[in-house]
Coordinates of C-alpha atoms in Angstrom, one line a residue:
M1 CA -60.2 -44.1 -62.4
K2 CA -57.0 -44.2 -63.8
A3 CA -55.0 -41.9 -65.5
I4 CA -52.5 -42.5 -68.5
L5 CA -49.8 -40.4 -70.2
H6 CA -46.4 -40.2 -71.0
A7 CA -44.1 -37.9 -69.4
D8 CA -40.1 -36.9 -70.3
K9 CA -37.8 -36.7 -67.8
N10 CA -39.2 -33.3 -66.5
W11 CA -42.9 -34.4 -66.1
G12 CA -43.5 -32.7 -69.4
I13 CA -46.6 -34.0 -71.1
G14 CA -47.4 -32.2 -74.4
K15 CA -45.9 -29.6 -76.6
A16 CA -47.7 -27.1 -78.9
N17 CA -51.3 -29.1 -78.0
G18 CA -49.6 -32.2 -79.1
L19 CA -47.4 -35.2 -78.0
M20 CA -43.5 -34.6 -77.8
F21 CA -42.5 -38.2 -79.1
S22 CA -43.5 -40.4 -81.5
I23 CA -43.1 -44.1 -79.5
P24 CA -44.8 -47.1 -81.1
E25 CA -44.5 -48.9 -77.8
D26 CA -46.3 -46.7 -76.2
M27 CA -48.9 -45.7 -78.7
K28 CA -49.2 -49.6 -78.5
F29 CA -49.9 -49.7 -74.7
F30 CA -51.9 -46.7 -74.9
R31 CA -54.3 -48.2 -77.6
Q32 CA -54.3 -52.1 -75.9
T33 CA -55.4 -50.2 -72.3
T34 CA -57.8 -47.9 -73.2
T35 CA -59.7 -49.7 -76.2
G36 CA -63.1 -51.0 -75.2
N37 CA -62.7 -48.7 -72.0
V38 CA -63.9 -45.0 -71.6
V39 CA -61.4 -41.9 -71.9
V40 CA -62.4 -38.8 -70.3
M41 CA -60.6 -35.4 -71.8
G42 CA -60.6 -31.7 -72.4
S43 CA -61.8 -30.2 -75.8
N44 CA -58.5 -29.2 -76.3
T45 CA -57.4 -32.9 -76.5
L46 CA -60.1 -33.8 -78.6
K47 CA -59.4 -31.0 -80.9
S48 CA -55.9 -32.3 -81.0
F49 CA -57.0 -35.8 -82.6
P50 CA -56.7 -35.9 -86.5
G51 CA -59.9 -34.1 -87.8
G52 CA -61.2 -33.4 -84.1
R53 CA -62.6 -37.0 -84.0
P54 CA -62.8 -39.3 -80.7
L55 CA -61.0 -42.1 -80.4
K56 CA -62.2 -45.4 -82.0
D57 CA -63.8 -48.5 -79.9
R58 CA -63.8 -46.3 -76.5
V59 CA -66.7 -44.2 -75.2
N60 CA -65.2 -40.7 -75.5
I61 CA -66.4 -38.3 -72.5
V62 CA -65.2 -34.5 -73.2
L63 CA -65.3 -31.5 -70.6
W64 CA -66.2 -28.8 -72.7
P65 CA -67.9 -25.7 -70.9
G66 CA -70.4 -24.4 -73.9
G67 CA -69.1 -27.1 -76.3
E68 CA -71.7 -28.1 -78.8
E69 CA -73.8 -31.4 -78.5
R70 CA -72.3 -34.4 -80.8
Q71 CA -73.4 -37.7 -81.8
D72 CA -69.9 -39.1 -81.8
C73 CA -69.1 -38.3 -78.2
K74 CA -70.4 -37.2 -74.7
V75 CA -69.8 -33.5 -74.3
V76 CA -70.6 -32.5 -70.7
G77 CA -70.0 -28.9 -69.6
S78 CA -69.2 -29.1 -66.1
L79 CA -67.4 -30.8 -63.4
G80 CA -70.3 -31.6 -61.8
E81 CA -72.0 -33.1 -65.2
L82 CA -68.6 -35.2 -65.7
F83 CA -68.6 -36.8 -62.3
S84 CA -72.0 -37.7 -63.0
E85 CA -71.5 -39.1 -66.4
I86 CA -68.1 -41.4 -65.0
K87 CA -70.5 -42.9 -62.5
K88 CA -72.3 -44.6 -65.1
Y89 CA -69.2 -46.3 -65.6
D90 CA -67.0 -49.3 -64.0
T91 CA -64.8 -46.7 -62.6
D92 CA -61.7 -49.3 -63.5
R93 CA -62.5 -48.9 -66.7
V94 CA -62.2 -45.0 -67.0
F95 CA -59.2 -43.4 -68.2
V96 CA -58.5 -39.8 -68.2
I97 CA -56.3 -39.2 -71.1
G98 CA -55.4 -35.2 -70.9
G99 CA -54.8 -32.4 -71.1
A100 CA -52.8 -31.0 -68.5
M101 CA -55.9 -29.2 -66.9
M102 CA -57.9 -32.3 -66.9
Y103 CA -55.0 -34.5 -65.1
R104 CA -54.5 -31.6 -62.7
T105 CA -58.4 -31.5 -62.0
L106 CA -59.2 -35.2 -61.9
L107 CA -55.4 -36.6 -60.1
P108 CA -57.1 -36.4 -56.7
Y109 CA -59.6 -39.1 -57.8
C110 CA -57.3 -41.3 -59.7
D111 CA -56.6 -44.7 -57.8
E112 CA -53.6 -45.2 -60.3
V113 CA -51.6 -43.6 -62.6
L114 CA -49.9 -45.6 -65.7
V115 CA -46.8 -43.2 -66.8
T116 CA -45.0 -44.5 -69.7
K117 CA -41.6 -42.5 -68.7
V118 CA -39.3 -41.1 -71.7
E119 CA -35.6 -40.9 -70.7
A120 CA -35.6 -37.8 -72.8
E121 CA -36.3 -34.1 -72.9
G122 CA -39.2 -33.2 -75.1
D123 CA -39.0 -29.4 -75.0
A124 CA -43.0 -29.6 -73.3
D125 CA -44.8 -26.4 -73.1
A126 CA -47.4 -28.6 -70.7
F127 CA -46.4 -30.7 -67.4
F128 CA -47.8 -33.5 -65.3
E129 CA -47.4 -33.3 -61.6
N130 CA -44.0 -35.0 -60.5
L131 CA -45.3 -38.2 -58.4
D132 CA -42.1 -39.0 -57.2
E133 CA -42.5 -35.9 -55.4
N134 CA -45.8 -36.4 -54.2
P135 CA -46.3 -38.5 -50.7
D136 CA -49.4 -39.0 -51.7
F137 CA -48.4 -41.3 -54.8
E138 CA -46.3 -44.4 -54.2
L139 CA -44.6 -46.2 -57.5
I140 CA -45.8 -49.8 -57.1
R141 CA -44.6 -51.0 -60.9
V142 CA -41.3 -50.6 -63.2
S143 CA -40.9 -52.1 -66.3
D144 CA -37.6 -52.9 -67.7
P145 CA -36.2 -50.3 -70.0
V146 CA -37.6 -51.0 -73.4
R147 CA -35.8 -49.2 -76.7
T148 CA -38.1 -47.9 -79.5
N149 CA -37.6 -45.5 -82.0
G150 CA -34.7 -44.0 -80.8
Y151 CA -35.9 -43.8 -76.9
T152 CA -35.7 -45.5 -74.2
I153 CA -38.8 -45.9 -72.0
R154 CA -40.2 -47.4 -68.6
F155 CA -43.8 -48.2 -68.0
T156 CA -44.4 -47.0 -64.7
A157 CA -47.3 -47.4 -62.5
Y158 CA -48.7 -45.2 -59.5
K159 CA -50.8 -45.7 -56.8
N160 CA -53.0 -42.9 -54.8
N161 CA -52.8 -43.3 -51.2
D162 CA -54.9 -40.4 -50.8
L163 CA -57.8 -41.1 -53.4
R164 CA -60.7 -38.5 -52.8
P165 CA -64.2 -39.8 -53.3
M166 CA -66.4 -38.3 -56.2

């Protein structure tokens, strides 16, 4: 399983239950990486999408204790149910997409974390763990800087060297 996100200079990942930046290159990377695959999220992330609808062309799994059953996505009520559902898929095709609580909970189970680093401050109210300071994670890829929509970004990947089995 992998996590995918964008983070500002302070590892901020969101503001007011939404994204901090509008970065077309980052959205393109997210779409290309997750389309045709499985995305795992918490209920607030689902609610933040237009109309509260799941992402198209992906299997959407939502951890939502007490949430109603839906036809357009798979709702699970506990971490145990979530792990059972994830195990039905090739874990290389499973991406955790938010929010902060889901990232915190599932990070130990992610073999790789794809981070679009934004060289700016986003006035975040939700944060991701600073992987540069986590001895269990190793930076394995960094792209050249990309200038887009007034921001400079780098696509990075971190490997989890202490992967916890589900």
